[in-house]
Coordinates of C-alpha atoms in Angstrom, one line a residue:
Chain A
X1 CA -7.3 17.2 4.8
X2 CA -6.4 13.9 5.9
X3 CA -8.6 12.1 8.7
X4 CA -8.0 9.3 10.4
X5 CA -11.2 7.5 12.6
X6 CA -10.4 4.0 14.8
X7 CA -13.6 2.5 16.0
X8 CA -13.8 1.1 18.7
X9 CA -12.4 3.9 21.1
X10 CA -11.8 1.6 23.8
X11 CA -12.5 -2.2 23.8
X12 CA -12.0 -4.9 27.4
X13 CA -12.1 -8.7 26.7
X14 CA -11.3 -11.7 28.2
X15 CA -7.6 -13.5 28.0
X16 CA -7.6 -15.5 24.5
X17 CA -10.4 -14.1 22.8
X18 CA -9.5 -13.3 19.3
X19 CA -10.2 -9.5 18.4
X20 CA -10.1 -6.9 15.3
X21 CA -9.7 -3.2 15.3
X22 CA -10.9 -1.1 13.0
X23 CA -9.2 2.2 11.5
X24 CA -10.5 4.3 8.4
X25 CA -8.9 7.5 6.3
X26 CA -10.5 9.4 4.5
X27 CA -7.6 10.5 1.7
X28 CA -6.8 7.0 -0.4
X29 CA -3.7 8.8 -1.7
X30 CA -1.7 7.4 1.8
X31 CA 2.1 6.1 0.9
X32 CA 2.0 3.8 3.6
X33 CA -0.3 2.7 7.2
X34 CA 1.1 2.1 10.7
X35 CA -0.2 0.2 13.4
X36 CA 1.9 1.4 16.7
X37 CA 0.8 0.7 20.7
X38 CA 1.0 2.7 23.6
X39 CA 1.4 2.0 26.8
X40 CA -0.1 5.0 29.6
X41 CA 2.7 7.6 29.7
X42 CA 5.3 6.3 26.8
X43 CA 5.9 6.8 23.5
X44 CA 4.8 4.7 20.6
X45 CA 6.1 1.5 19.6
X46 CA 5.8 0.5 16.1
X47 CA 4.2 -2.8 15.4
X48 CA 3.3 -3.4 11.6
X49 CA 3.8 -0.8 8.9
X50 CA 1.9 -1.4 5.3
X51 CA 2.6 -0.1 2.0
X52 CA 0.1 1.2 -0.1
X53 CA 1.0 -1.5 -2.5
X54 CA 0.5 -4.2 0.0
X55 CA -2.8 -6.0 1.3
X56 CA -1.4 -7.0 4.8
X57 CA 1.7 -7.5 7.1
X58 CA 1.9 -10.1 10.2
X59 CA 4.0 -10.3 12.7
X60 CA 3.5 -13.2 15.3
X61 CA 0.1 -13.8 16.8
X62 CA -1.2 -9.8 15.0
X63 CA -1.7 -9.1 11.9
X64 CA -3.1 -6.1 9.5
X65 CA -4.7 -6.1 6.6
X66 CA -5.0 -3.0 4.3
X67 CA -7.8 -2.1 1.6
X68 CA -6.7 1.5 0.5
X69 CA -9.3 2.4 -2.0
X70 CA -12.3 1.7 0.7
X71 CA -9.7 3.9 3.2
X72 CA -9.9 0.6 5.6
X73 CA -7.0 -1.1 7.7
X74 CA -7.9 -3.7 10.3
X75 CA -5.5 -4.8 13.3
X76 CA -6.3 -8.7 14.3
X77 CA -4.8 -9.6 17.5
X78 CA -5.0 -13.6 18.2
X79 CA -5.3 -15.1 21.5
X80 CA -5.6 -12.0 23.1
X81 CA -3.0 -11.4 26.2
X82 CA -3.1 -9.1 29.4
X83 CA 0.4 -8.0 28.1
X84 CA -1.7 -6.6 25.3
X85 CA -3.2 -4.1 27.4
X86 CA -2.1 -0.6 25.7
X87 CA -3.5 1.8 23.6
X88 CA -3.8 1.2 19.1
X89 CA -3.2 4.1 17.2
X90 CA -2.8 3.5 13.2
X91 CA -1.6 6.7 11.1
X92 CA -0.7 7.0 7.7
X93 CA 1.8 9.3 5.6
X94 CA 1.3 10.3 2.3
X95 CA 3.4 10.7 -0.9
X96 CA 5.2 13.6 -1.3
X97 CA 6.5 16.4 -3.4
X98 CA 10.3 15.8 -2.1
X99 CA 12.3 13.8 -4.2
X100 CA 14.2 12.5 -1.3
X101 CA 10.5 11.1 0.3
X102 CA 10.1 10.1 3.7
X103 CA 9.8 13.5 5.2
X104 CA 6.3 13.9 5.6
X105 CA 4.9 13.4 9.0
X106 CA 2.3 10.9 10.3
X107 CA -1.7 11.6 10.9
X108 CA -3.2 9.3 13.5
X109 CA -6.2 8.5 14.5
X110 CA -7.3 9.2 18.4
X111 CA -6.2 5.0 19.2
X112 CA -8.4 2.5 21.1
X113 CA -7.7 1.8 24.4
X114 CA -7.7 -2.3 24.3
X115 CA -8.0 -4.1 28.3
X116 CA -7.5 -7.8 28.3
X117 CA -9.2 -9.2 31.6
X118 CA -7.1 -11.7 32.7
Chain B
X1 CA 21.1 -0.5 21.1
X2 CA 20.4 2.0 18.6
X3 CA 17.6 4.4 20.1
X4 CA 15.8 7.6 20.1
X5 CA 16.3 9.6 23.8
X6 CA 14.4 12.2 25.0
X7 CA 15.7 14.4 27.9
X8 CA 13.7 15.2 30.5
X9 CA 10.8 12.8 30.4
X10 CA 9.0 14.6 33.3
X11 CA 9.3 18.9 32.6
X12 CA 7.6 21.4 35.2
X13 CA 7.7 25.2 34.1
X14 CA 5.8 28.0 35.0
X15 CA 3.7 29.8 32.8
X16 CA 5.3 32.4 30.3
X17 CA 9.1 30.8 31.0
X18 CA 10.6 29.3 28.3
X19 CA 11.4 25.8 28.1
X20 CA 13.7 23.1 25.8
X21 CA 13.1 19.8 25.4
X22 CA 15.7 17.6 23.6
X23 CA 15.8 14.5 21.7
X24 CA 18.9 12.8 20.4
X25 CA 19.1 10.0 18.2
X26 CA 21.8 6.7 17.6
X27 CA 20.1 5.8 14.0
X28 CA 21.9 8.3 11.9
X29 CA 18.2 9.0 10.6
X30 CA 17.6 12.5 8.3
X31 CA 14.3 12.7 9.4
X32 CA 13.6 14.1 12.9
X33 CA 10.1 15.0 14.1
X34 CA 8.0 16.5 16.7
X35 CA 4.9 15.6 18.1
X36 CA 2.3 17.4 20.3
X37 CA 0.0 14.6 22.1
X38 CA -2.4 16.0 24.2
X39 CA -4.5 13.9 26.9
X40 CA -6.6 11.2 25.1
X41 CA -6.0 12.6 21.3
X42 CA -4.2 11.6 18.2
X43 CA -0.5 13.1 18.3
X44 CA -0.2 15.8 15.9
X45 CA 2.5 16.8 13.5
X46 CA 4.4 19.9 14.8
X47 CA 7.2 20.6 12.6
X48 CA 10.1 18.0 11.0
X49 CA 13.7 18.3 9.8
X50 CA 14.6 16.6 6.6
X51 CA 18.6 16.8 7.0
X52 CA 19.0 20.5 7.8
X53 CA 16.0 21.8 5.9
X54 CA 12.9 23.0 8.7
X55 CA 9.0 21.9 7.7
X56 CA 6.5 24.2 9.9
X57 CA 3.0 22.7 9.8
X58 CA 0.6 25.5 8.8
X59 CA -1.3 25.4 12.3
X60 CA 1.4 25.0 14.5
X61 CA 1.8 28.4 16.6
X62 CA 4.5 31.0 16.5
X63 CA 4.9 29.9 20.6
X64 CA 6.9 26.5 19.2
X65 CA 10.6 26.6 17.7
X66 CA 13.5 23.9 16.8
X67 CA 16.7 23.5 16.0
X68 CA 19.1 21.1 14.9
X69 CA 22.6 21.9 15.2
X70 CA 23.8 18.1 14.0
X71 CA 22.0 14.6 12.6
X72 CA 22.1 13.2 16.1
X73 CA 20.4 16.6 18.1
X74 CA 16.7 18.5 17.6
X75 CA 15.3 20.6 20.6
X76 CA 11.8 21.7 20.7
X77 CA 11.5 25.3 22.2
X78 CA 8.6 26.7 23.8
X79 CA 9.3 30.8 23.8
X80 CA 6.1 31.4 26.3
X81 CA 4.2 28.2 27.7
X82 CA 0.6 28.6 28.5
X83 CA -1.9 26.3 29.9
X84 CA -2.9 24.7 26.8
X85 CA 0.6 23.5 26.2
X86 CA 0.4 21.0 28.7
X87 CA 0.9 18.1 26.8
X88 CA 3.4 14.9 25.7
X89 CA 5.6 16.1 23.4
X90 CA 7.1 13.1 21.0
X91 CA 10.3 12.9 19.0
X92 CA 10.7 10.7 15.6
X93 CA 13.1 10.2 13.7
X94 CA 13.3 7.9 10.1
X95 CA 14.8 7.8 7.2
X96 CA 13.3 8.1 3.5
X97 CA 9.7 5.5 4.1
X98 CA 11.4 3.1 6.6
X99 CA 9.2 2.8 9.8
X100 CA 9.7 6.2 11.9
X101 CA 11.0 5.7 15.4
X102 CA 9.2 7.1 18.2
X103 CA 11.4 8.2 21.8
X104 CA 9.8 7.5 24.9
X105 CA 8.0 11.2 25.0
X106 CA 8.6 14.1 27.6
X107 CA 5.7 14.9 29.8
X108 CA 5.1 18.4 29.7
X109 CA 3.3 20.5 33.0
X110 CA 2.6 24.0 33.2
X111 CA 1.9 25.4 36.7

């Protein structure tokens, strides 16, 4: 069984600071890794999603990188805003035995709660 | 904008009376999901359509039902809510290994 573990669980720096969260699965065999926030009583927004065949995916000042035989995905947010404020939760889906694909449902790790002082 | 809406966001019942939550979707998506997220976990899987065809986790109790008359529509029914499914319930919808799309969630309370 698939398990997903983001260290750290929650994480408060200062405006600007460059920072890196962490996420690990134990099952290599993933189809693909997402990196979504969530702000305290929404739903998720995605921010980066990563093939299995891909090493990393940016998008402005964040970017992830993915090493899936080590099970390891890190999330680098650059000059860190108190807009960033949310909660980090990565999941991944796996392959699948449909032939259609893109069925199978997420597993995500617990998030970390991120606090940028301003 | 194209979007996934969840109805209510905020739902009171009382223990033992059944409830419906419903999400609707403008993506044209096959894929629709539910999601239990429970205070300070990991959401967890409940059940998914792919087009009309119904995918029950293995742990998820009896208690929880869908349906989905149409692409657009999926309700989550709750025959008999107890304490412990107090919770944010999240809809998703994709299509094939595109991105999935999360709703804004509806807050469930049990009194």
């Amino acid at each position: 069984k698939q398990e997903v573990t983001q260290i750290p669980a929650a994480l408060s720096v200062p405006e600007g600071e460059n920072l890196v969260l962490n996420c690990s699965f134990t099952d290599s065999a993933i189809y693909n890794l997402q990196w979504f926030r969530q702000d305290p009583g929404k739903g998720l927004t995605s921010l980066l999603l990563i093939q299995s065949s891909q090493r990393e995916q940016t998008s402005g000042r964040l970017n992830a990188s993915l090493d899936k035989s080590s099970g390891r995905s890190t999330l680098y947010i650059a000059a860190s805003q108190p807009g960033d404020s949310a909660t980090y939760l990565c999941a991944v889906s796996h392959d699948l035995p449909y032939s259609g694909g893109g069925a199978d449902g997420l597993t995500f790790g617990k998030g970390t709660h991120l606090i940028i002082q301003p | 904008d194209a979007m996934v809406i969840q109805n209510p966001r905020y739902q009171v019942t009382q223990f033992g009376k059944p409830v419906t939550l419903s999400c609707s979707q403008t993506l044209n998506h096959n894929v629709m999901y539910w999601y239990q997220q429970k205070s300070s976990q990991a959401p967890k899987l409940l059940f998914h359509y792919y087009d009309k065809d119904f995918n029950n986790e293995a742990d998820t109790p009896d208690n929880f039902q869908s349906r989905r008359p149409n692409t657009s529509f999926c309700f989550l029914d709750i025959r008999s809510p107890g304490l412990g499914d107090a919770a944010m319930y999240l809809c998703a919808t994709s299509r094939d290994y595109r991105p999935q799309h999360f709703g804004d969630g509806t807050r469930l309370s049990i009194l």
